[in-house]
mmCIF file of C-alpha atoms in Angstrom:
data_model
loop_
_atom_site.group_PDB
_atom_site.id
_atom_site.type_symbol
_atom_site.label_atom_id
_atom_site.label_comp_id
_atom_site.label_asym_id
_atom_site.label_seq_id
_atom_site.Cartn_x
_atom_site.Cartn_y
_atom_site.Cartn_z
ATOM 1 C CA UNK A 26 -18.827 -3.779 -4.008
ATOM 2 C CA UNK A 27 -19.974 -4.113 -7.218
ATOM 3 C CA UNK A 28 -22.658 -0.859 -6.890
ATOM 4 C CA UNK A 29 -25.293 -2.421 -7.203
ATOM 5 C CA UNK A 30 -28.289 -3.102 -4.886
ATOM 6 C CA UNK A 31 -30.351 -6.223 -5.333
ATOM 7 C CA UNK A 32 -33.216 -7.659 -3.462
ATOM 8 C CA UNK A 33 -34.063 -11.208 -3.430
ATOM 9 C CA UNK A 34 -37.445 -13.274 -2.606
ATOM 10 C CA UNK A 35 -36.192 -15.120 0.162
ATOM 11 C CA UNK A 36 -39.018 -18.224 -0.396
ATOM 12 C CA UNK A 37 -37.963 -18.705 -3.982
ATOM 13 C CA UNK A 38 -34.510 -17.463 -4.080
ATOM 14 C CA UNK A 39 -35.515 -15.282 -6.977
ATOM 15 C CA UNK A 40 -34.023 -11.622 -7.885
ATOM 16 C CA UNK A 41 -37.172 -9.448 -7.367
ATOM 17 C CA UNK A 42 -35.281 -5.872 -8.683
ATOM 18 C CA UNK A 43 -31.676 -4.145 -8.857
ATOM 19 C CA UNK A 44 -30.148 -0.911 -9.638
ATOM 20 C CA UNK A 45 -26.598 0.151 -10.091
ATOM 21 C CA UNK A 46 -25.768 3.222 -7.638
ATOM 22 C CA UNK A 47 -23.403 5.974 -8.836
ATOM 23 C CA UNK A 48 -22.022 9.067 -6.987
ATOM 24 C CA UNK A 49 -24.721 11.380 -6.593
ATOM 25 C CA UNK A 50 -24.994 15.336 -7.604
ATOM 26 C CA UNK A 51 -25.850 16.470 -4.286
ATOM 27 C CA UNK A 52 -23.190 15.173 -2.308
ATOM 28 C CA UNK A 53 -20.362 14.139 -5.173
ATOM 29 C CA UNK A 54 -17.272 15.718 -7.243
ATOM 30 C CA UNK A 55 -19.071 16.612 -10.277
ATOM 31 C CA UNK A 56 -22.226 18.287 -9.452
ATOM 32 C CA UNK A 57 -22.215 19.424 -13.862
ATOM 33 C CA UNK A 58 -22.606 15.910 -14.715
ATOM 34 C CA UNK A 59 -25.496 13.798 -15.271
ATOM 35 C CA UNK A 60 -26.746 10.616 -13.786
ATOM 36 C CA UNK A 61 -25.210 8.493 -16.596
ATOM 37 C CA UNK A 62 -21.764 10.150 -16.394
ATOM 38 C CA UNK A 63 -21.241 9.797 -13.008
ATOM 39 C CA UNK A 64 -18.861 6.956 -11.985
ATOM 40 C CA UNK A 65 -20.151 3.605 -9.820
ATOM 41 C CA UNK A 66 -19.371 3.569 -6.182
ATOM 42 C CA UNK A 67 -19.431 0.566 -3.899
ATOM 43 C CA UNK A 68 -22.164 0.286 -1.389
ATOM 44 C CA UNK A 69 -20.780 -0.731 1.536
ATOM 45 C CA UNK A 70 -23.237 -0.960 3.789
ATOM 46 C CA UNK A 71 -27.157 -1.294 3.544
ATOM 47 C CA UNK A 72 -30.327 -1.745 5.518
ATOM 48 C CA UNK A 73 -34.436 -1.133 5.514
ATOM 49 C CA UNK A 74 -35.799 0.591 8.213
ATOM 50 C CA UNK A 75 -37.756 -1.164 10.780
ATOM 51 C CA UNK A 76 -41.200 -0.953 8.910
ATOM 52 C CA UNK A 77 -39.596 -0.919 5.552
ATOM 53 C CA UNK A 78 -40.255 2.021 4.181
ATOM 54 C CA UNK A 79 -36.383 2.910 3.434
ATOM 55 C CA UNK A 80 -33.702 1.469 2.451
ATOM 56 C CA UNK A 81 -30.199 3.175 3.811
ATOM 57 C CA UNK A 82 -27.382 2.691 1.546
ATOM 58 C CA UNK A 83 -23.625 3.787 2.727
ATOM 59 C CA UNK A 84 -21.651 5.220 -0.287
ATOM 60 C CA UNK A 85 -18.037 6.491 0.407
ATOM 61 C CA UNK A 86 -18.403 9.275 3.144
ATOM 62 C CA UNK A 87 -22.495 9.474 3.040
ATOM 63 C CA UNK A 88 -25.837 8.028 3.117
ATOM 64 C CA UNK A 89 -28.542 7.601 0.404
ATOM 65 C CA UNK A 90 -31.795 6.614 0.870
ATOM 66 C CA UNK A 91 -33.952 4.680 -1.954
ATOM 67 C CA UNK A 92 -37.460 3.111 -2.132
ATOM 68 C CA UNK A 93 -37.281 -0.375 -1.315
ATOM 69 C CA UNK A 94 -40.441 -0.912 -3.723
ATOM 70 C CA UNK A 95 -38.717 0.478 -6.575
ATOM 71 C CA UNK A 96 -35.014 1.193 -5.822
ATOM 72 C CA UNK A 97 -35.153 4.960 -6.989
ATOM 73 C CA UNK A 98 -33.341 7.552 -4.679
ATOM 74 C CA UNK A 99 -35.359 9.915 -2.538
ATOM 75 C CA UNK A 100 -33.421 12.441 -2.531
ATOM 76 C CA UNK A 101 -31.993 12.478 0.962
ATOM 77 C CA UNK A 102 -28.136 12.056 1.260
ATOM 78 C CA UNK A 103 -27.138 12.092 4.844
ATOM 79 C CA UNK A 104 -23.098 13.205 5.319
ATOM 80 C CA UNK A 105 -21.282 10.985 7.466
ATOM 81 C CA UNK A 106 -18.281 12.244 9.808
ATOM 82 C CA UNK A 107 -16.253 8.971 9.039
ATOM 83 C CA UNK A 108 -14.885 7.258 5.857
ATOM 84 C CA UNK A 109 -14.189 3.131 6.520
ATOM 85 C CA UNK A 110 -17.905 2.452 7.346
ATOM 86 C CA UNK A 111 -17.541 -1.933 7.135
ATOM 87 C CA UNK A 112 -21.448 -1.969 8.371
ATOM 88 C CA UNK A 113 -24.555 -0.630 9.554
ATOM 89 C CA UNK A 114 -28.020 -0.565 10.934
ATOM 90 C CA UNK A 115 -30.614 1.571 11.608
ATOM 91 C CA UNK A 116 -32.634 2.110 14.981
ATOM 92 C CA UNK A 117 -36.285 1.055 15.540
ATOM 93 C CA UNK A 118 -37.753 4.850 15.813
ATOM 94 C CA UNK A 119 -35.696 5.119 13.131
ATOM 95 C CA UNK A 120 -33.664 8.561 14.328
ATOM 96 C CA UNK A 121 -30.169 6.864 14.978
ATOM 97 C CA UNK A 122 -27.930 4.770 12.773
ATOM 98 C CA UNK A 123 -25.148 2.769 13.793
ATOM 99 C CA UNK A 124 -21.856 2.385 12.081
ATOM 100 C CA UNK A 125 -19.041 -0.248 12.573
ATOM 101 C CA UNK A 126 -16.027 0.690 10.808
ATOM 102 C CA UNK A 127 -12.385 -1.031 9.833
ATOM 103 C CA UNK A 128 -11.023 0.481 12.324
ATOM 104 C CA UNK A 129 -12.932 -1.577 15.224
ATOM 105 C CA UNK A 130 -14.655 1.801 15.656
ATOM 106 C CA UNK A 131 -18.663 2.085 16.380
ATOM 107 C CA UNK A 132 -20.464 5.719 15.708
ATOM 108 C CA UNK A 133 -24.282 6.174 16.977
ATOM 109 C CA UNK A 134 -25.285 8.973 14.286
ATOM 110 C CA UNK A 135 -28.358 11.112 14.760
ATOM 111 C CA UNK A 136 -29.917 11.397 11.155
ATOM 112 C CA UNK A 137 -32.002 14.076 11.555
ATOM 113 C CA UNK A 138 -29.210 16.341 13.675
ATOM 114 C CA UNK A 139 -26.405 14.853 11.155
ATOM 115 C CA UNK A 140 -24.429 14.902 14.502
ATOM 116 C CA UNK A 141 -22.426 12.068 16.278
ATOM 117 C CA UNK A 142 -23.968 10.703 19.598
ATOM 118 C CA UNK A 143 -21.576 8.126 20.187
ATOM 119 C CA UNK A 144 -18.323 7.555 18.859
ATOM 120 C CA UNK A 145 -16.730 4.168 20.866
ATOM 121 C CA UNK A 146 -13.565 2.511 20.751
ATOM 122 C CA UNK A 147 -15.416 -0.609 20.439
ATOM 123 C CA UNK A 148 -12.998 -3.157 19.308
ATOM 124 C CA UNK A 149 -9.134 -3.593 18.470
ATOM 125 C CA UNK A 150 -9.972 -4.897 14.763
ATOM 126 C CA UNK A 151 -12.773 -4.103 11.988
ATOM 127 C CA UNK A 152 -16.296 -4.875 13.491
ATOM 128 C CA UNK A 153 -18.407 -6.580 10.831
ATOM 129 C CA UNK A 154 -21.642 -6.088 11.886
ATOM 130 C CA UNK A 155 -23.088 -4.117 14.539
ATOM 131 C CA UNK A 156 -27.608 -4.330 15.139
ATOM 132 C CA UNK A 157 -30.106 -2.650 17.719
ATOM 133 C CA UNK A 158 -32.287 -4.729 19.665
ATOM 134 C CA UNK A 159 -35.644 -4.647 18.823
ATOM 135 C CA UNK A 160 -36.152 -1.921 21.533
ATOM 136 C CA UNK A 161 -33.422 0.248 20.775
ATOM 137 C CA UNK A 162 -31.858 0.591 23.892
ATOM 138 C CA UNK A 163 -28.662 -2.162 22.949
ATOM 139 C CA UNK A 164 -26.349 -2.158 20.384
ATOM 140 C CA UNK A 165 -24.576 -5.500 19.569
ATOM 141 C CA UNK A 166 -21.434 -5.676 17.753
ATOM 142 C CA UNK A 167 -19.502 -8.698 15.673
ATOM 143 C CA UNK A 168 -15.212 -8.239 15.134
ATOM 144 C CA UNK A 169 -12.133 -9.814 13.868
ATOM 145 C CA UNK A 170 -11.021 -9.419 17.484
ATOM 146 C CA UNK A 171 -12.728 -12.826 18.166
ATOM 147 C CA UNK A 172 -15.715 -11.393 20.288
ATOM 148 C CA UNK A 173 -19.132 -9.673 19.797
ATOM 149 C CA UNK A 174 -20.599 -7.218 22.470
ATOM 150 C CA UNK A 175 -23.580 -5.584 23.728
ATOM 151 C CA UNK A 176 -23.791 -1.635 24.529
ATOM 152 C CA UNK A 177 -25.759 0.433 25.744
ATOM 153 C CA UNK A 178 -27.386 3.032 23.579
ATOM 154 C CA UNK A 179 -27.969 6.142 26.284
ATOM 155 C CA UNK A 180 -24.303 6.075 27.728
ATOM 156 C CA UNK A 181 -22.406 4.181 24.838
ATOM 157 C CA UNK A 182 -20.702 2.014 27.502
ATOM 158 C CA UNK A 183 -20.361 -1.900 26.918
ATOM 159 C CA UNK A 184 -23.027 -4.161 28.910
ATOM 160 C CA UNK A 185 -20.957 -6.782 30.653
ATOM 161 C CA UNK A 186 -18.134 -8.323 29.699
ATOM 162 C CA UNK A 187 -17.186 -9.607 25.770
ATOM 163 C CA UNK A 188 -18.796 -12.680 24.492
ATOM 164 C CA UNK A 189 -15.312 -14.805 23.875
ATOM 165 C CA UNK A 190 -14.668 -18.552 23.149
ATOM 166 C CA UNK A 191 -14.528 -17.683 19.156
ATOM 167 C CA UNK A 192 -11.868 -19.330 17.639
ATOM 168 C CA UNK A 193 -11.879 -17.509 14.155
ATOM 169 C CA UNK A 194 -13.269 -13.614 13.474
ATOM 170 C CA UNK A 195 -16.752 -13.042 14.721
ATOM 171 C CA UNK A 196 -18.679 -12.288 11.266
ATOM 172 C CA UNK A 197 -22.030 -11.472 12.436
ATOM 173 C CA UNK A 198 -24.598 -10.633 15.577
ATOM 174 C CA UNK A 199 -28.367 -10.707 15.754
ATOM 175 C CA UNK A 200 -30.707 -10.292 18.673
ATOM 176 C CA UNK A 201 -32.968 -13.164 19.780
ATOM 177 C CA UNK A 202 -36.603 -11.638 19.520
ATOM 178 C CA UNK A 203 -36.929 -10.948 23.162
ATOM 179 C CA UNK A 204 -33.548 -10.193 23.587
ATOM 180 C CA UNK A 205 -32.621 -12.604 26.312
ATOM 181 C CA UNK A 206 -29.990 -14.215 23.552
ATOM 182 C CA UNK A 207 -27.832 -13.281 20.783
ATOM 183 C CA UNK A 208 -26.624 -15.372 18.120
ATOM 184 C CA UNK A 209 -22.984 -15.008 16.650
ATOM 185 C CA UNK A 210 -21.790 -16.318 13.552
ATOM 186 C CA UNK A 211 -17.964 -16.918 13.207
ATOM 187 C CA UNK A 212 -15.650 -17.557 10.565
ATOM 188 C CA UNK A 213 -14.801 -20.777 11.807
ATOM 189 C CA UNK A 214 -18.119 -22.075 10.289
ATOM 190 C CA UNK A 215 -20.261 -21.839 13.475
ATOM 191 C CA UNK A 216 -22.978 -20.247 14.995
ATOM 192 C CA UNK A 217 -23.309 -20.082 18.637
ATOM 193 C CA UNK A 218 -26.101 -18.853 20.782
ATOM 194 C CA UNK A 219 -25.657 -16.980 24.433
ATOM 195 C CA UNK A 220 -27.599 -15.836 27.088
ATOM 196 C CA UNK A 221 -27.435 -12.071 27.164
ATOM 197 C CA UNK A 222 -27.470 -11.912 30.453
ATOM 198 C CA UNK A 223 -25.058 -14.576 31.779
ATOM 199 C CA UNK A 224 -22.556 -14.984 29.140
ATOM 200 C CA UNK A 225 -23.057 -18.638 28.594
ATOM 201 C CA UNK A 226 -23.393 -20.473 25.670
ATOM 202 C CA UNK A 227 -27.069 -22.167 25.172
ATOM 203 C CA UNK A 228 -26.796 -25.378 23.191
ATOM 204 C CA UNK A 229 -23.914 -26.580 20.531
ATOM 205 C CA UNK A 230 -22.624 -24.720 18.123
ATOM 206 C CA UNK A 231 -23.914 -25.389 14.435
ATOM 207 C CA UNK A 232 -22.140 -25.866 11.380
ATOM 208 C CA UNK A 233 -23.181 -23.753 8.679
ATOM 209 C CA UNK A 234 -19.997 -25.681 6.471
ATOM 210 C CA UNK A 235 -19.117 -22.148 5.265
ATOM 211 C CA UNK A 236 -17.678 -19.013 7.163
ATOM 212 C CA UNK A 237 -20.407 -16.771 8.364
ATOM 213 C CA UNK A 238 -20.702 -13.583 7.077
ATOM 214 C CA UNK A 239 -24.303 -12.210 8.021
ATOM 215 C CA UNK A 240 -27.319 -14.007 10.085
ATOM 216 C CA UNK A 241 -30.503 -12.474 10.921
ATOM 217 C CA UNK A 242 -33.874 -13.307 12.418
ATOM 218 C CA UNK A 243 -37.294 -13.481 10.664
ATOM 219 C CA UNK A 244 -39.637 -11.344 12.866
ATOM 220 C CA UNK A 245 -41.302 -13.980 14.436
ATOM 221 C CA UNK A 246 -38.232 -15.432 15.197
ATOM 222 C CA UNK A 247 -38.970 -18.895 13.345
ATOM 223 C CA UNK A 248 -36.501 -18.902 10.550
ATOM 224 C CA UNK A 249 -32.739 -17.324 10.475
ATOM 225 C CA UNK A 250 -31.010 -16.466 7.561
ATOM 226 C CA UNK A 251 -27.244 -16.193 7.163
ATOM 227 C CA UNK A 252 -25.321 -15.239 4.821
ATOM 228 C CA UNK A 253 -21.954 -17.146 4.386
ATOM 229 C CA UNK A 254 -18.162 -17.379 2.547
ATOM 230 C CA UNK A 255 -19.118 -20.235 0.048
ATOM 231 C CA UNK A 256 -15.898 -19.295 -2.045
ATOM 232 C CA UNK A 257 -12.735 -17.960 0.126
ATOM 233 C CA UNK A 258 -9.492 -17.273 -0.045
ATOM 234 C CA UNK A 259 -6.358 -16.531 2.336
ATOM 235 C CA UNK A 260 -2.776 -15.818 3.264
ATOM 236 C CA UNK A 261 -0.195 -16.185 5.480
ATOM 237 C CA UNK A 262 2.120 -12.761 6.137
ATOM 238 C CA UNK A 263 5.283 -12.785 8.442
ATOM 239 C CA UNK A 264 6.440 -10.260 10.911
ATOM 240 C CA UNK A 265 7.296 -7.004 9.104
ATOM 241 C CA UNK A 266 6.470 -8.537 5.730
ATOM 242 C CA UNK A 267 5.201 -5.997 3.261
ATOM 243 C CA UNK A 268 2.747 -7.696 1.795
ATOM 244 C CA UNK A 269 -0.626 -5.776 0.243
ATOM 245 C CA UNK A 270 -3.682 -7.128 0.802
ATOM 246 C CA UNK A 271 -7.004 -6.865 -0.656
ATOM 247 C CA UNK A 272 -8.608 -3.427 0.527
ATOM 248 C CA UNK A 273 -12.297 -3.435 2.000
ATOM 249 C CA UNK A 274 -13.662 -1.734 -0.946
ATOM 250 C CA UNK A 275 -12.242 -4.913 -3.189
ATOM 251 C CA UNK A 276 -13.014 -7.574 -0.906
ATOM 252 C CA UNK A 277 -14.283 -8.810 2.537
ATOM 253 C CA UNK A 278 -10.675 -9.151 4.161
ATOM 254 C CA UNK A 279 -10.687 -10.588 8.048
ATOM 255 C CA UNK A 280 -7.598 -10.756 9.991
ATOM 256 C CA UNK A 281 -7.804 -13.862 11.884
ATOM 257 C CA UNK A 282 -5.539 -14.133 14.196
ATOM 258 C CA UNK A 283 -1.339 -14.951 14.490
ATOM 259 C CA UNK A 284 -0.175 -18.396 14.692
ATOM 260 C CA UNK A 285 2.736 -19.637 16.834
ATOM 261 C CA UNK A 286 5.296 -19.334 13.818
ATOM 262 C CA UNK A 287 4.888 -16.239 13.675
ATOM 263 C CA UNK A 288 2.734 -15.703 10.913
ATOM 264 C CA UNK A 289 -1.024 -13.381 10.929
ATOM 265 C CA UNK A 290 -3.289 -15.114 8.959
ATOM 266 C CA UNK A 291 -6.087 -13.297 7.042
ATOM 267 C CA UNK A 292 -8.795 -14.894 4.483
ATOM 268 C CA UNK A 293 -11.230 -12.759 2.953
ATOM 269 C CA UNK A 294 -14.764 -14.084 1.047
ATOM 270 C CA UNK A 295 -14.793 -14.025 -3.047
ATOM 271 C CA UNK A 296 -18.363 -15.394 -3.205
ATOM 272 C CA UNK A 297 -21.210 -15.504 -0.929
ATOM 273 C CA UNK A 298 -24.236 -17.765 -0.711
ATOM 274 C CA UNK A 299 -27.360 -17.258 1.587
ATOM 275 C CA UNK A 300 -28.938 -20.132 3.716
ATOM 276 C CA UNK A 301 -32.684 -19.948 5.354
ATOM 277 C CA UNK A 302 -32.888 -21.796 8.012
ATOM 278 C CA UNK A 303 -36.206 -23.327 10.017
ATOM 279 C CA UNK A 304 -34.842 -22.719 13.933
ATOM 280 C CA UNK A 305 -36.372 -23.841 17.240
ATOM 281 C CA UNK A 306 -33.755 -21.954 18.818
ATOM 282 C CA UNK A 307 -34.593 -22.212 22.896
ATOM 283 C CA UNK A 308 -34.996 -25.989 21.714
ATOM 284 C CA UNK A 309 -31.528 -26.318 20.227
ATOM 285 C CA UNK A 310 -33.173 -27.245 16.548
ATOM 286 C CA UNK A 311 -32.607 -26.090 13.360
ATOM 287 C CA UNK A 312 -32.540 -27.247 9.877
ATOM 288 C CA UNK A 313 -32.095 -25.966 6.104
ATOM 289 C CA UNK A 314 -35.002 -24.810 4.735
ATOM 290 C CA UNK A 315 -36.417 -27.041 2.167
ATOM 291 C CA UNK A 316 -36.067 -26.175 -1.796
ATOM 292 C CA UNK A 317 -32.989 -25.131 -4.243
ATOM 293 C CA UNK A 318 -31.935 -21.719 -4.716
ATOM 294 C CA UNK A 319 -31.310 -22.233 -8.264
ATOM 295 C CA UNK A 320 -33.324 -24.533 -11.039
ATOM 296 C CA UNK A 321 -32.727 -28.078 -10.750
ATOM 297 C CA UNK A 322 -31.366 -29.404 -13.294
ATOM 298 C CA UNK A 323 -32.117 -33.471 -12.722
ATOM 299 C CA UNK A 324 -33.921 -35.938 -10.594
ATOM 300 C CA UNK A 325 -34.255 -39.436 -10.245
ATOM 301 C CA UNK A 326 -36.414 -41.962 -8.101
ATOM 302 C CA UNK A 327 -34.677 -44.302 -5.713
ATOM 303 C CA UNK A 328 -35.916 -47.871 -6.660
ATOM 304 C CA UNK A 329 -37.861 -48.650 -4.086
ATOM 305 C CA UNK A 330 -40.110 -45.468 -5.009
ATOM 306 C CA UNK A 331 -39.571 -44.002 -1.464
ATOM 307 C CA UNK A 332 -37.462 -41.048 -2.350
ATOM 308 C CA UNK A 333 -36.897 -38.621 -4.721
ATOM 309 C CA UNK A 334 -33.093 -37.525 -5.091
ATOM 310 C CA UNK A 335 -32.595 -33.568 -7.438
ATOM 311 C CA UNK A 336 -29.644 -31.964 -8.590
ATOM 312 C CA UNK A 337 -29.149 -28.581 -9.199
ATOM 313 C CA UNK A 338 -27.141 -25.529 -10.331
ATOM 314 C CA UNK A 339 -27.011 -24.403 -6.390
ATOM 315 C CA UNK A 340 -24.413 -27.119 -6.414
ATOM 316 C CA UNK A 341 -26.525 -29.426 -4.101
ATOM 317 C CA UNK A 342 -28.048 -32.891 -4.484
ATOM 318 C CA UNK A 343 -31.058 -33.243 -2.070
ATOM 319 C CA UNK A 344 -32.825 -36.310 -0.908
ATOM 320 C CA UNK A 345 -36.385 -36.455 -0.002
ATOM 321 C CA UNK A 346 -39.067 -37.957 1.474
ATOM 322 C CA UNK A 347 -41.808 -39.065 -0.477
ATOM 323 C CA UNK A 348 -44.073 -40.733 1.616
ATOM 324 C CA UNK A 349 -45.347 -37.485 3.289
ATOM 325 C CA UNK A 350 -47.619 -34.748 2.527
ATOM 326 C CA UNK A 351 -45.394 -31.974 2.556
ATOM 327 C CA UNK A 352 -41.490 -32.866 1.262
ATOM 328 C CA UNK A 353 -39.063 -33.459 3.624
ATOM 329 C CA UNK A 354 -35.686 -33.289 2.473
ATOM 330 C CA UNK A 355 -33.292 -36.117 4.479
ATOM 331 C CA UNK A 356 -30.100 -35.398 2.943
ATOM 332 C CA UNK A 357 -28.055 -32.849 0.952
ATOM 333 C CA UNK A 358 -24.332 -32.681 -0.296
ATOM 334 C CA UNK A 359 -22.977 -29.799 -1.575
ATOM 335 C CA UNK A 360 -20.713 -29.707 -4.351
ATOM 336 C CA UNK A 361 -18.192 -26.806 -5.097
#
């Protein structure tokens, strides 16, 4: 929301490159001005195409497409028919984007035909993230409404029945490589894993400790990263109260739900932190990747020499392992 586009080295947690994104002559107000003139505008949506060759960026009421390698524009702006885009992704060929809006809308747009091939009345709140399977042929969407789905792609109609038992908004989706399972990631600081085909839940539900925001799968399928509300805040609104509340272009705002006083509750995130995580997902394992995002700032031995505990500006103390090869971490506590 900030305009700006960053990417990150997901090993080292280091900022590889970044650019600041303003409104652009071919598609904005003021066509006379220059680059510097122009005024910021939030991104608020983004994602590389399957090989990674592009990088799709939603500004206001269109799409821009940069060079991953070195963030510059392209020059092709894509005109979308719809405003409140909250997310989007991008098909494998790549011909076909997907859009979730506020509105608990999903459009299928043809990029090259700039023409609509779905529009579905997916959800009765904002979806939050919406991703094709690595086929193309589904669609799965995350919403406030407290479900995620799967649709199909030809016909836009919904595959089976919702995936319910969420207790909080449903922040995020992802496809299992093989697309026998999805993974959803909910604001009540879970994520849960289902069979795509029978609707059950495999395993537990994890704690992430934070509301999830974003998850995705490395390729291989080995390691998922999510993105999550480290810093949050919330309010309580009654029945006809006029009350404004943060728009989506300010902040990540999720209606949760209404409580049995009468009173909706919505929280919205106001900092966000990304977790890697080593998962053995048909196995029901999974584990923090080892190593700080940020420098550490202290360690100390424990005094019998077989551990090593490290502080550092991520917030975290870590314990590990000494007496192996490779460190393994045994502990961590997080710190606000």
């Amino acid at each position: 929301m900030d305009s700006h586009v960053r990417v990150w080295d997901l090993v080292s947690g280091a900022l590889v490159r970044w650019t600041q994104l303003t409104q652009s002559s071919d598609v904005g107000e003021f066509p006379d001005r220059s680059e510097d003139e122009r005024s910021p505008v939030p991104v608020n949506a983004l994602a590389y195409t399957w090989n990674g060759s592009e990088l799709f960026c939603v500004l206001s009421d269109h799409i821009t497409v940069i060079d991953p390698a070195t963030l510059s524009r392209t020059g092709r702006n894509i005109p979308l028919p719809c405003h409140n885009v909250r997310c989007m992704t991008i098909s494998p060929d790549p011909t076909k984007v997907a859009l979730g809006l506020e509105d608990g809308a999903i459009f299928v747009f043809d990029v090259e035909a700039h023409t609509i091939v779905h529009g579905i009345d997916a959800h009765g709140y904002a979806v939050n993230m919406v991703v094709f399977s690595r086929d193309g042929s589904r669609l799965a969407s995350a919403s406030d409404d407290k479900t995620a789905c799967i649709w199909d792609v030809a016909s836009g109609e919904r595959v089976g029945e919702p995936f319910e038992g969420h207790f909080n908004s449903v922040g995020a989706v992802a496809f299992l490589v093989d697309g026998d399972m999805i993974a959803a990631g909910n604001w009540d600081r879970t994520v849960k894993i289902w069979n795509a085909a029978t609707r059950e839940q495999h395993g537990e539900s994890w704690n992430t400790g934070y509301p999830v925001l974003f998850l995705a799968f490395s390729p291989d399928g080995s390691r998922i990263v999510t993105a999550v509300a480290s810093e949050e805040s919330q309010t309580y609104i009654k029945a006809n109260e006029d009350v404004e509340l943060p728009r989506p272009s300010e902040a990540r705002c999720h209606y949760l739900g209404t409580l049995a006083v009468g009173l909706q509750f919505y929280a919205w995130a106001e900092q966000t932190s990304i977790q890697v995580w080593d998962a053995d997902v048909l196995n029901c394992q999974r584990s923090l990747t080892a190593g700080h995002s940020r420098w550490v700032t202290s360690v100390a031995w424990s005094p019998d020499g077989t551990k090593i505990a490290s502080g550092s500006q991520d917030g975290t103390v870590r314990v590990w392992d000494t007496q192996t090869a490779e460190p393994v971490q045994l502990a961590e506590m997080r710190h606000s």
